[in-house]
Amino acid sequence: RERAELTSRCQTMGVRGLTAFVDRCTSAWDLLSLKPQSQEEIKAGKQRVIKLVVDGSALMYHLYFVHNFNCVCGGQYAQFAEHVRKYVEGLQRCGFSLFVVMDGTENPAKRTTLISRENDRIKTIKQLTTSEKYTGKKVLPPQARYAFQEVLAALNVKVAYADGEADVIVAAMSKAHGCCAISQDSDFFVYDLPVGYIPISNLEVARNGSVTAKRYNKAKLCADLGVQPGSLPLLASLLGNDYVSQSLLRPYHVSLGDEEVKMPAGWQTEGRETTVRDQLTVRVASFLAKQESQDKALAAIVEAAEKQYAADLAEDKVPMVKGEDGEEKAEAFSKDDLSASLTASLAQYTLDPKDAAALGTTTTLKTDAPAGLPPALVQSYRDGKIEHPLVNVLVHKTLWCSGQVEDLDAESSWLCGRDIRSKVYKILLESNSSPVTEYIRCGAKFETEEVTPSSDSLPTLSNLLAGKAGNEGERAKVLWAAVADAAEGVDDKIKLASACIRYWMKAVGGVTAVEVAALAASMLQAKDDQILRVSKEARPPWLSLALTHRLASLQSVLVSATFLNQALLLPVKPFSIAAVYDGEFTHRFHHLQHRAKGVTALADQLRKDNLDPAAFLSLYKALIKGMEDQVKGEVMENMEGSIMWGPSGPEGKLEVEKSGKDDKKDKAAQPVLGGGFGGLLGGE
């Protein structure tokens, strides 16, 4: 169940029920095992090289979710990065060489599907933030991709962005270069891949360094089903995918009957009965085994579906659906629509050799932006220096603000960074006459909003590419002016992040000292302490939804500022998200300190978290410099040099509710300063 749930999250397209079916067909898998090579073997020139073409997005989802990292608090990026490093290094030590292909721009034809998935994501977020019980639902944090790519770059793994979805490119490269494909998509069971396909969930690195894998054997599956390998694309289309809907297939499925069928010889029951989908797969395979050719099979399918629909209509057995007018009517069917859908689906499984070379400086993408898509820009895109959301703006004038864990009763957290993004749009499109469509959560649904590019005077992409938009320092000034001045004296690796925090403090308003302190403490953690801390997947019982939403707003600012930095051709060193944001730590620190009592509460917390008090105070002051009067609460240093909450406490003046039970309690229920110890400070 866990694997099936993970597979459904990872894949962007797939064949309904095929993964579960193949998983239980034991004869369709070859077992492989490799141990790390010894130094003696390497010195003797016996170093093995096993090339793999990897679907990067699928690997990223798998590695975050399979390790059960917390996603409710906004992301455990450092722990995730460490897990990615260990996994990839384990593969490399056994001789595997990875080429990773990441998903690129959106496919306009699949926008309806993408919106549907985002609405499902909103439902998942609702469960994550409100359900009292652990549901196992997960949402990938918004900056996991940055942490993932940073590790791959450090390990010298080649990464390239595709024009569109990565799966077809991965399959075509696998076939062209004679290497194994790695993904988590049931379409790979159908593609013609001579060297084979290994689902990511079947590629495991053990603690002793050995690698085990279960590789899919297409020929064995076809032999068990009694069909030719060339029939698998039609079999997959008849089971249903993103191109052939269930409503179109229903009459054909009904025409196959509902008698019990015999499962393949290698079928593994594991004490479970066969499902309706399992039975359907065998029925469709039996039907195709009787056909002389694909053309005759298509004709027979359409004829059977048409006859069945007519019979069902006559017997009043056609399912009823609501029309646009709200009235119920019989589900529509068209043999022409079925034929066209099947033809379109079959075309998706034909691997074009051109796709194997589709990661160079040429592109099939088109834009009417003045800068166009010259080779230098395309290469920057392939290398991830200009991300696919920016190319999406150039090509489609759209940007997807994918849902993150937040308060669904409040406005989308992505609104916090919109002013920065409007400047990105102006730079890319070089005009504010044409709006950009942002796909963003509005209430409990994913909607579209038109965003007009900024009217500010900004460098154009054309001039930036031509080297006519100033030097690096001048372009950096544009970035700081759009976001905020970076905190003084901070390390370059968090300089841009510090500017984002300062922008966020102004944008969300009402920021408290304990919020800033939690972020500062998070950035000062010792790396070893951070990566060794066990992440708990479930939502903490003390989680603050208000803080969750505010920190989601901060992440939207971090992402938007990253877009702006890329649009300006990286005048400022990108921050490492693993060094900037730690969701669980930030939430825990805030929870323990936002109502802290006792003069030593903050100092004790810093000591427990192994943080240098002087470095903490320095970073805290740098983050709030010039905005001290906008921060509720304060951090100060006492005469002994110890760090403590100031007279107004972690969150400013705290109002204590009046119980109204007696005069003494009414009199005692006055505003208390310093989080419960302000009176002591006043007395001193």
mmCIF file of C-alpha atoms in Angstrom, residues 206-545:
data_model
loop_
_atom_site.group_PDB
_atom_site.id
_atom_site.type_symbol
_atom_site.label_atom_id
_atom_site.label_comp_id
_atom_site.label_asym_id
_atom_site.label_seq_id
_atom_site.Cartn_x
_atom_site.Cartn_y
_atom_site.Cartn_z
ATOM 1 C CA ALA A 206 21.925 -1.047 1.895
ATOM 2 C CA ARG A 207 23.842 0.112 4.959
ATOM 3 C CA ASN A 208 26.736 -2.184 4.064
ATOM 4 C CA GLY A 209 27.090 -0.337 0.750
ATOM 5 C CA SER A 210 25.678 -3.031 -1.518
ATOM 6 C CA VAL A 211 23.047 -2.168 -4.113
ATOM 7 C CA THR A 212 20.097 -4.431 -4.886
ATOM 8 C CA ALA A 213 17.635 -3.968 -7.712
ATOM 9 C CA LYS A 214 14.629 -5.613 -9.297
ATOM 10 C CA ARG A 215 14.714 -4.981 -13.055
ATOM 11 C CA TYR A 216 11.548 -5.288 -15.100
ATOM 12 C CA ASN A 217 11.636 -7.952 -17.828
ATOM 13 C CA LYS A 218 9.163 -6.992 -20.521
ATOM 14 C CA ALA A 219 9.521 -10.216 -22.502
ATOM 15 C CA LYS A 220 8.625 -12.348 -19.485
ATOM 16 C CA LEU A 221 5.522 -10.274 -18.703
ATOM 17 C CA CYS A 222 4.317 -10.542 -22.301
ATOM 18 C CA ALA A 223 4.907 -14.297 -22.271
ATOM 19 C CA ASP A 224 2.824 -14.629 -19.111
ATOM 20 C CA LEU A 225 0.004 -12.569 -20.628
ATOM 21 C CA GLY A 226 0.209 -14.315 -23.998
ATOM 22 C CA VAL A 227 0.674 -11.102 -26.009
ATOM 23 C CA GLN A 228 3.400 -9.782 -28.271
ATOM 24 C CA PRO A 229 5.609 -6.968 -26.862
ATOM 25 C CA GLY A 230 4.322 -4.727 -29.641
ATOM 26 C CA SER A 231 0.805 -5.038 -28.198
ATOM 27 C CA LEU A 232 1.708 -3.482 -24.824
ATOM 28 C CA PRO A 233 1.069 0.157 -25.929
ATOM 29 C CA LEU A 234 -2.470 -0.771 -26.957
ATOM 30 C CA LEU A 235 -2.955 -2.816 -23.784
ATOM 31 C CA ALA A 236 -1.887 0.181 -21.703
ATOM 32 C CA SER A 237 -4.182 2.524 -23.649
ATOM 33 C CA LEU A 238 -7.129 0.179 -23.110
ATOM 34 C CA LEU A 239 -6.511 0.116 -19.358
ATOM 35 C CA GLY A 240 -6.710 3.915 -19.345
ATOM 36 C CA ASN A 241 -4.214 6.749 -19.008
ATOM 37 C CA ASP A 242 -4.122 10.532 -19.316
ATOM 38 C CA TYR A 243 -5.080 10.290 -22.980
ATOM 39 C CA VAL A 244 -7.940 7.788 -22.826
ATOM 40 C CA SER A 245 -10.647 8.474 -20.243
ATOM 41 C CA GLN A 246 -12.536 5.850 -18.285
ATOM 42 C CA SER A 247 -15.858 7.107 -19.645
ATOM 43 C CA LEU A 248 -14.736 6.382 -23.217
ATOM 44 C CA LEU A 249 -13.422 2.944 -22.250
ATOM 45 C CA ARG A 250 -16.392 1.868 -20.119
ATOM 46 C CA PRO A 251 -18.463 0.304 -22.971
ATOM 47 C CA TYR A 252 -15.453 -1.667 -24.219
ATOM 48 C CA HIS A 253 -14.633 -2.881 -20.705
ATOM 49 C CA VAL A 254 -18.255 -4.006 -20.208
ATOM 50 C CA SER A 255 -18.171 -5.864 -23.533
ATOM 51 C CA LEU A 256 -15.370 -8.094 -22.230
ATOM 52 C CA GLY A 257 -17.715 -9.654 -19.688
ATOM 53 C CA ASP A 258 -17.210 -10.254 -15.986
ATOM 54 C CA GLU A 259 -16.422 -13.962 -15.756
ATOM 55 C CA GLU A 260 -13.528 -14.998 -13.521
ATOM 56 C CA VAL A 261 -10.281 -15.288 -15.476
ATOM 57 C CA LYS A 262 -7.155 -17.322 -14.866
ATOM 58 C CA MET A 263 -4.210 -15.236 -13.678
ATOM 59 C CA PRO A 264 -0.669 -15.665 -15.109
ATOM 60 C CA ALA A 265 1.425 -18.589 -13.868
ATOM 61 C CA GLY A 266 3.837 -16.344 -11.954
ATOM 62 C CA TRP A 267 1.084 -14.445 -10.196
ATOM 63 C CA GLN A 268 1.683 -13.836 -6.477
ATOM 64 C CA THR A 269 -1.474 -13.692 -4.381
ATOM 65 C CA GLU A 270 0.135 -12.907 -0.987
ATOM 66 C CA GLY A 271 -3.149 -13.891 0.622
ATOM 67 C CA ARG A 272 -5.047 -11.237 -1.330
ATOM 68 C CA GLU A 273 -7.773 -11.739 -3.874
ATOM 69 C CA THR A 274 -7.341 -10.408 -7.377
ATOM 70 C CA THR A 275 -8.801 -6.943 -7.904
ATOM 71 C CA VAL A 276 -11.223 -5.799 -10.589
ATOM 72 C CA ARG A 277 -8.276 -4.054 -12.280
ATOM 73 C CA ASP A 278 -6.205 -7.252 -12.238
ATOM 74 C CA GLN A 279 -9.051 -9.176 -13.881
ATOM 75 C CA LEU A 280 -9.553 -6.422 -16.457
ATOM 76 C CA THR A 281 -5.855 -6.481 -17.404
ATOM 77 C CA VAL A 282 -6.003 -10.219 -18.174
ATOM 78 C CA ARG A 283 -9.269 -9.848 -20.141
ATOM 79 C CA VAL A 284 -7.815 -7.081 -22.315
ATOM 80 C CA ALA A 285 -4.644 -9.135 -22.892
ATOM 81 C CA SER A 286 -6.731 -12.170 -23.903
ATOM 82 C CA PHE A 287 -8.705 -10.003 -26.341
ATOM 83 C CA LEU A 288 -5.536 -8.599 -27.953
ATOM 84 C CA ALA A 289 -3.938 -12.052 -28.225
ATOM 85 C CA LYS A 290 -6.703 -13.028 -30.648
ATOM 86 C CA GLN A 291 -6.176 -10.058 -33.013
ATOM 87 C CA GLU A 292 -4.159 -10.415 -36.214
ATOM 88 C CA SER A 293 -2.847 -6.837 -36.270
ATOM 89 C CA GLN A 294 -3.062 -3.547 -34.419
ATOM 90 C CA ASP A 295 -5.302 -1.976 -37.054
ATOM 91 C CA LYS A 296 -7.738 -4.882 -36.860
ATOM 92 C CA ALA A 297 -7.582 -4.742 -33.079
ATOM 93 C CA LEU A 298 -8.482 -1.026 -33.072
ATOM 94 C CA ALA A 299 -11.408 -1.652 -35.399
ATOM 95 C CA ALA A 300 -12.661 -4.522 -33.238
ATOM 96 C CA ILE A 301 -12.352 -2.425 -30.064
ATOM 97 C CA VAL A 302 -14.332 0.485 -31.475
ATOM 98 C CA GLU A 303 -16.990 -1.874 -32.878
ATOM 99 C CA ALA A 304 -17.362 -3.732 -29.564
ATOM 100 C CA ALA A 305 -17.613 -0.464 -27.613
ATOM 101 C CA GLU A 306 -20.208 0.993 -29.996
ATOM 102 C CA LYS A 307 -22.410 -2.118 -29.837
ATOM 103 C CA GLN A 308 -22.156 -2.304 -26.046
ATOM 104 C CA TYR A 309 -23.060 1.379 -25.626
ATOM 105 C CA ALA A 310 -26.113 0.990 -27.873
ATOM 106 C CA ALA A 311 -27.236 -2.074 -25.888
ATOM 107 C CA ASP A 312 -26.720 -0.328 -22.560
ATOM 108 C CA LEU A 313 -28.599 2.718 -23.798
ATOM 109 C CA ALA A 314 -31.536 0.561 -24.871
ATOM 110 C CA GLU A 315 -31.593 -1.194 -21.492
ATOM 111 C CA ASP A 316 -31.114 2.050 -19.542
ATOM 112 C CA LYS A 317 -27.759 0.853 -18.129
ATOM 113 C CA VAL A 318 -25.611 3.813 -19.168
ATOM 114 C CA PRO A 319 -24.258 5.688 -16.119
ATOM 115 C CA MET A 320 -25.869 9.059 -15.472
ATOM 116 C CA VAL A 321 -23.737 12.198 -15.209
ATOM 117 C CA LYS A 322 -24.496 15.846 -14.510
ATOM 118 C CA GLY A 323 -24.357 18.156 -17.511
ATOM 119 C CA GLU A 324 -23.243 21.787 -17.546
ATOM 120 C CA ASP A 325 -26.825 22.809 -16.850
ATOM 121 C CA GLY A 326 -26.861 20.653 -13.711
ATOM 122 C CA GLU A 327 -29.321 18.161 -15.182
ATOM 123 C CA GLU A 328 -28.534 14.454 -15.111
ATOM 124 C CA LYS A 329 -28.195 12.689 -18.439
ATOM 125 C CA ALA A 330 -26.745 9.521 -19.890
ATOM 126 C CA GLU A 331 -22.959 9.495 -20.171
ATOM 127 C CA ALA A 332 -21.981 10.358 -23.737
ATOM 128 C CA PHE A 333 -19.945 8.088 -26.002
ATOM 129 C CA SER A 334 -18.463 8.621 -29.453
ATOM 130 C CA LYS A 335 -16.630 5.959 -31.436
ATOM 131 C CA ASP A 336 -14.682 8.706 -33.196
ATOM 132 C CA ASP A 337 -13.536 10.133 -29.855
ATOM 133 C CA LEU A 338 -12.483 6.677 -28.680
ATOM 134 C CA SER A 339 -10.567 6.018 -31.883
ATOM 135 C CA ALA A 340 -8.837 9.412 -31.764
ATOM 136 C CA SER A 341 -7.922 9.012 -28.094
ATOM 137 C CA LEU A 342 -6.447 5.561 -28.654
ATOM 138 C CA THR A 343 -4.434 6.819 -31.634
ATOM 139 C CA ALA A 344 -3.080 9.750 -29.591
ATOM 140 C CA SER A 345 -2.223 7.437 -26.709
ATOM 141 C CA LEU A 346 -0.356 4.982 -28.933
ATOM 142 C CA ALA A 347 1.737 7.824 -30.346
ATOM 143 C CA GLN A 348 2.983 8.665 -26.834
ATOM 144 C CA TYR A 349 4.644 5.264 -26.511
ATOM 145 C CA THR A 350 6.650 5.592 -29.735
ATOM 146 C CA LEU A 351 10.139 6.766 -28.809
ATOM 147 C CA ASP A 352 11.571 9.329 -31.208
ATOM 148 C CA PRO A 353 15.385 9.103 -31.571
ATOM 149 C CA LYS A 354 15.425 12.913 -31.651
ATOM 150 C CA ASP A 355 14.289 12.916 -28.021
ATOM 151 C CA ALA A 356 17.548 11.244 -27.031
ATOM 152 C CA ALA A 357 19.395 14.375 -28.192
ATOM 153 C CA ALA A 358 16.837 16.871 -26.901
ATOM 154 C CA LEU A 359 18.975 18.284 -24.099
ATOM 155 C CA GLY A 360 21.330 20.481 -26.117
ATOM 156 C CA THR A 361 21.276 24.199 -26.879
ATOM 157 C CA THR A 362 18.384 23.871 -29.318
ATOM 158 C CA THR A 363 14.787 23.625 -28.179
ATOM 159 C CA THR A 364 11.318 22.958 -29.501
ATOM 160 C CA LEU A 365 9.927 25.662 -27.201
ATOM 161 C CA LYS A 366 8.710 28.931 -28.731
ATOM 162 C CA THR A 367 8.337 32.418 -27.259
ATOM 163 C CA ASP A 368 7.246 35.819 -28.504
ATOM 164 C CA ALA A 369 9.335 37.585 -25.837
ATOM 165 C CA PRO A 370 11.856 40.041 -27.369
ATOM 166 C CA ALA A 371 14.882 38.099 -26.084
ATOM 167 C CA GLY A 372 13.727 34.885 -27.729
ATOM 168 C CA LEU A 373 15.389 31.614 -26.715
ATOM 169 C CA PRO A 374 18.999 31.925 -27.910
ATOM 170 C CA PRO A 375 21.451 29.018 -27.352
ATOM 171 C CA ALA A 376 23.088 30.699 -24.336
ATOM 172 C CA LEU A 377 19.729 31.041 -22.587
ATOM 173 C CA VAL A 378 18.726 27.479 -23.459
ATOM 174 C CA GLN A 379 22.013 26.169 -22.043
ATOM 175 C CA SER A 380 21.441 28.106 -18.814
ATOM 176 C CA TYR A 381 18.007 26.508 -18.656
ATOM 177 C CA ARG A 382 19.389 23.005 -19.241
ATOM 178 C CA ASP A 383 21.911 23.567 -16.450
ATOM 179 C CA GLY A 384 19.265 24.848 -14.009
ATOM 180 C CA LYS A 385 20.727 28.353 -13.789
ATOM 181 C CA ILE A 386 17.420 29.654 -15.137
ATOM 182 C CA GLU A 387 14.639 27.426 -13.856
ATOM 183 C CA HIS A 388 11.709 25.993 -15.737
ATOM 184 C CA PRO A 389 9.153 28.329 -14.047
ATOM 185 C CA LEU A 390 10.952 31.281 -15.679
ATOM 186 C CA VAL A 391 10.971 29.556 -19.063
ATOM 187 C CA ASN A 392 7.282 28.837 -18.489
ATOM 188 C CA VAL A 393 6.763 32.605 -18.218
ATOM 189 C CA LEU A 394 8.669 33.178 -21.461
ATOM 190 C CA VAL A 395 6.856 30.422 -23.365
ATOM 191 C CA HIS A 396 3.344 30.310 -21.901
ATOM 192 C CA LYS A 397 3.127 33.497 -19.790
ATOM 193 C CA THR A 398 2.119 31.328 -16.826
ATOM 194 C CA LEU A 399 3.586 30.511 -13.423
ATOM 195 C CA TRP A 400 2.423 27.770 -11.090
ATOM 196 C CA CYS A 401 2.347 28.623 -7.382
ATOM 197 C CA SER A 402 2.063 25.030 -6.240
ATOM 198 C CA GLY A 403 0.359 24.493 -2.898
ATOM 199 C CA GLN A 404 2.416 24.269 0.273
ATOM 200 C CA VAL A 405 1.317 23.441 3.817
ATOM 201 C CA GLU A 406 -0.425 26.566 5.100
ATOM 202 C CA ASP A 407 -3.658 27.875 6.618
ATOM 203 C CA LEU A 408 -6.252 27.205 3.930
ATOM 204 C CA ASP A 409 -8.657 29.689 5.530
ATOM 205 C CA ALA A 410 -6.180 32.509 4.870
ATOM 206 C CA GLU A 411 -5.007 33.991 1.576
ATOM 207 C CA SER A 412 -2.404 32.013 -0.327
ATOM 208 C CA SER A 413 1.076 32.381 1.157
ATOM 209 C CA TRP A 414 2.355 32.939 -2.392
ATOM 210 C CA LEU A 415 0.848 36.439 -2.385
ATOM 211 C CA CYS A 416 3.665 37.529 -0.083
ATOM 212 C CA GLY A 417 6.255 37.340 -2.872
ATOM 213 C CA ARG A 418 4.105 38.563 -5.758
ATOM 214 C CA ASP A 419 5.674 42.033 -5.908
ATOM 215 C CA ILE A 420 9.083 40.411 -6.442
ATOM 216 C CA ARG A 421 7.669 38.095 -9.115
ATOM 217 C CA SER A 422 6.086 41.030 -10.949
ATOM 218 C CA LYS A 423 9.606 42.400 -11.394
ATOM 219 C CA VAL A 424 10.717 39.029 -12.752
ATOM 220 C CA TYR A 425 7.914 39.195 -15.322
ATOM 221 C CA LYS A 426 8.967 42.676 -16.379
ATOM 222 C CA ILE A 427 12.581 41.588 -16.906
ATOM 223 C CA LEU A 428 11.635 38.483 -18.891
ATOM 224 C CA LEU A 429 8.847 39.939 -21.040
ATOM 225 C CA GLU A 430 10.425 43.435 -21.219
ATOM 226 C CA SER A 431 7.006 45.057 -20.992
ATOM 227 C CA ASN A 432 4.052 45.386 -18.651
ATOM 228 C CA SER A 433 1.457 45.333 -21.409
ATOM 229 C CA SER A 434 0.912 41.576 -21.287
ATOM 230 C CA PRO A 435 -0.125 39.993 -17.942
ATOM 231 C CA VAL A 436 1.199 36.704 -16.598
ATOM 232 C CA THR A 437 -1.312 34.112 -15.426
ATOM 233 C CA GLU A 438 -0.487 32.781 -11.981
ATOM 234 C CA TYR A 439 -2.071 29.472 -11.027
ATOM 235 C CA ILE A 440 -2.608 29.906 -7.310
ATOM 236 C CA ARG A 441 -4.815 28.733 -4.466
ATOM 237 C CA CYS A 442 -7.898 30.872 -3.916
ATOM 238 C CA GLY A 443 -9.768 29.576 -0.896
ATOM 239 C CA ALA A 444 -10.009 25.805 -1.192
ATOM 240 C CA LYS A 445 -9.550 25.696 -4.981
ATOM 241 C CA PHE A 446 -6.755 26.261 -7.444
ATOM 242 C CA GLU A 447 -7.617 29.229 -9.651
ATOM 243 C CA THR A 448 -5.968 31.667 -12.059
ATOM 244 C CA GLU A 449 -5.093 35.295 -11.394
ATOM 245 C CA GLU A 450 -3.719 37.790 -13.897
ATOM 246 C CA VAL A 451 -0.586 39.590 -12.670
ATOM 247 C CA THR A 452 0.623 42.719 -14.424
ATOM 248 C CA PRO A 453 4.418 42.955 -14.725
ATOM 249 C CA SER A 454 6.044 45.706 -12.678
ATOM 250 C CA SER A 455 6.097 49.252 -14.042
ATOM 251 C CA ASP A 456 9.552 49.839 -12.504
ATOM 252 C CA SER A 457 12.509 50.627 -14.709
ATOM 253 C CA LEU A 458 14.385 47.312 -14.780
ATOM 254 C CA PRO A 459 17.034 45.669 -16.974
ATOM 255 C CA THR A 460 15.620 43.684 -19.880
ATOM 256 C CA LEU A 461 16.490 40.082 -20.578
ATOM 257 C CA SER A 462 17.744 41.081 -24.034
ATOM 258 C CA ASN A 463 20.244 43.538 -22.544
ATOM 259 C CA LEU A 464 21.229 41.103 -19.803
ATOM 260 C CA LEU A 465 22.071 38.409 -22.345
ATOM 261 C CA ALA A 466 23.969 40.929 -24.475
ATOM 262 C CA GLY A 467 26.012 42.121 -21.487
ATOM 263 C CA LYS A 468 24.478 45.598 -21.651
ATOM 264 C CA ALA A 469 22.753 45.614 -18.259
ATOM 265 C CA GLY A 470 25.695 46.543 -16.064
ATOM 266 C CA ASN A 471 28.251 44.521 -14.180
ATOM 267 C CA GLU A 472 27.558 42.042 -11.426
ATOM 268 C CA GLY A 473 27.591 44.702 -8.707
ATOM 269 C CA GLU A 474 25.096 46.898 -10.563
ATOM 270 C CA ARG A 475 22.760 43.982 -11.151
ATOM 271 C CA ALA A 476 23.048 43.050 -7.477
ATOM 272 C CA LYS A 477 21.839 46.548 -6.566
ATOM 273 C CA VAL A 478 18.694 45.917 -8.624
ATOM 274 C CA LEU A 479 18.118 42.729 -6.633
ATOM 275 C CA TRP A 480 18.640 44.360 -3.225
ATOM 276 C CA ALA A 481 16.341 47.240 -4.203
ATOM 277 C CA ALA A 482 13.571 44.788 -5.129
ATOM 278 C CA VAL A 483 13.941 42.581 -2.053
ATOM 279 C CA ALA A 484 15.748 44.318 0.834
ATOM 280 C CA ASP A 485 19.258 45.080 1.947
ATOM 281 C CA ALA A 486 21.040 41.978 3.148
ATOM 282 C CA ALA A 487 21.847 41.721 6.828
ATOM 283 C CA GLU A 488 25.267 43.162 7.558
ATOM 284 C CA GLY A 489 28.180 40.859 8.251
ATOM 285 C CA VAL A 490 26.471 37.586 7.321
ATOM 286 C CA ASP A 491 28.122 34.816 5.343
ATOM 287 C CA ASP A 492 27.666 34.943 1.552
ATOM 288 C CA LYS A 493 25.815 31.621 1.604
ATOM 289 C CA ILE A 494 22.916 33.198 3.534
ATOM 290 C CA LYS A 495 23.179 36.816 2.358
ATOM 291 C CA LEU A 496 20.266 36.600 -0.100
ATOM 292 C CA ALA A 497 18.237 34.609 2.430
ATOM 293 C CA SER A 498 18.780 37.319 5.053
ATOM 294 C CA ALA A 499 17.424 39.919 2.616
ATOM 295 C CA CYS A 500 14.379 37.695 2.071
ATOM 296 C CA ILE A 501 13.763 37.480 5.818
ATOM 297 C CA ARG A 502 13.936 41.279 6.075
ATOM 298 C CA TYR A 503 11.497 41.623 3.149
ATOM 299 C CA TRP A 504 9.189 39.086 4.794
ATOM 300 C CA MET A 505 9.259 40.959 8.117
ATOM 301 C CA LYS A 506 7.852 44.048 6.406
ATOM 302 C CA ALA A 507 5.430 42.169 4.168
ATOM 303 C CA VAL A 508 3.651 39.996 6.747
ATOM 304 C CA GLY A 509 3.742 42.568 9.548
ATOM 305 C CA GLY A 510 3.522 41.967 13.270
ATOM 306 C CA VAL A 511 6.685 39.869 13.378
ATOM 307 C CA THR A 512 7.714 38.838 16.883
ATOM 308 C CA ALA A 513 11.176 38.587 18.376
ATOM 309 C CA VAL A 514 10.736 34.868 18.922
ATOM 310 C CA GLU A 515 9.952 34.320 15.207
ATOM 311 C CA VAL A 516 13.146 36.056 14.133
ATOM 312 C CA ALA A 517 15.080 34.320 16.907
ATOM 313 C CA ALA A 518 13.844 30.909 15.744
ATOM 314 C CA LEU A 519 14.982 31.618 12.175
ATOM 315 C CA ALA A 520 18.358 32.921 13.343
ATOM 316 C CA ALA A 521 18.887 29.888 15.568
ATOM 317 C CA SER A 522 17.942 27.571 12.710
ATOM 318 C CA MET A 523 20.592 29.084 10.442
ATOM 319 C CA LEU A 524 23.292 28.751 13.114
ATOM 320 C CA GLN A 525 22.857 25.047 13.828
ATOM 321 C CA ALA A 526 25.902 22.824 13.594
ATOM 322 C CA LYS A 527 25.493 20.765 10.423
ATOM 323 C CA ASP A 528 26.289 17.481 12.171
ATOM 324 C CA ASP A 529 23.649 18.145 14.839
ATOM 325 C CA GLN A 530 21.120 19.040 12.167
ATOM 326 C CA ILE A 531 21.534 16.088 9.822
ATOM 327 C CA LEU A 532 21.651 13.530 12.646
ATOM 328 C CA ARG A 533 18.426 14.762 14.224
ATOM 329 C CA VAL A 534 15.602 12.318 13.545
ATOM 330 C CA SER A 535 12.733 13.883 11.633
ATOM 331 C CA LYS A 536 9.216 12.876 12.683
ATOM 332 C CA GLU A 537 6.803 12.589 9.808
ATOM 333 C CA ALA A 538 3.587 13.180 11.751
ATOM 334 C CA ARG A 539 2.309 16.648 12.660
ATOM 335 C CA PRO A 540 3.523 17.757 16.109
ATOM 336 C CA PRO A 541 0.602 18.115 18.549
ATOM 337 C CA TRP A 542 1.733 21.663 19.384
ATOM 338 C CA LEU A 543 2.007 22.854 15.770
ATOM 339 C CA SER A 544 0.907 26.471 15.314
ATOM 340 C CA LEU A 545 -1.077 26.854 12.088
#
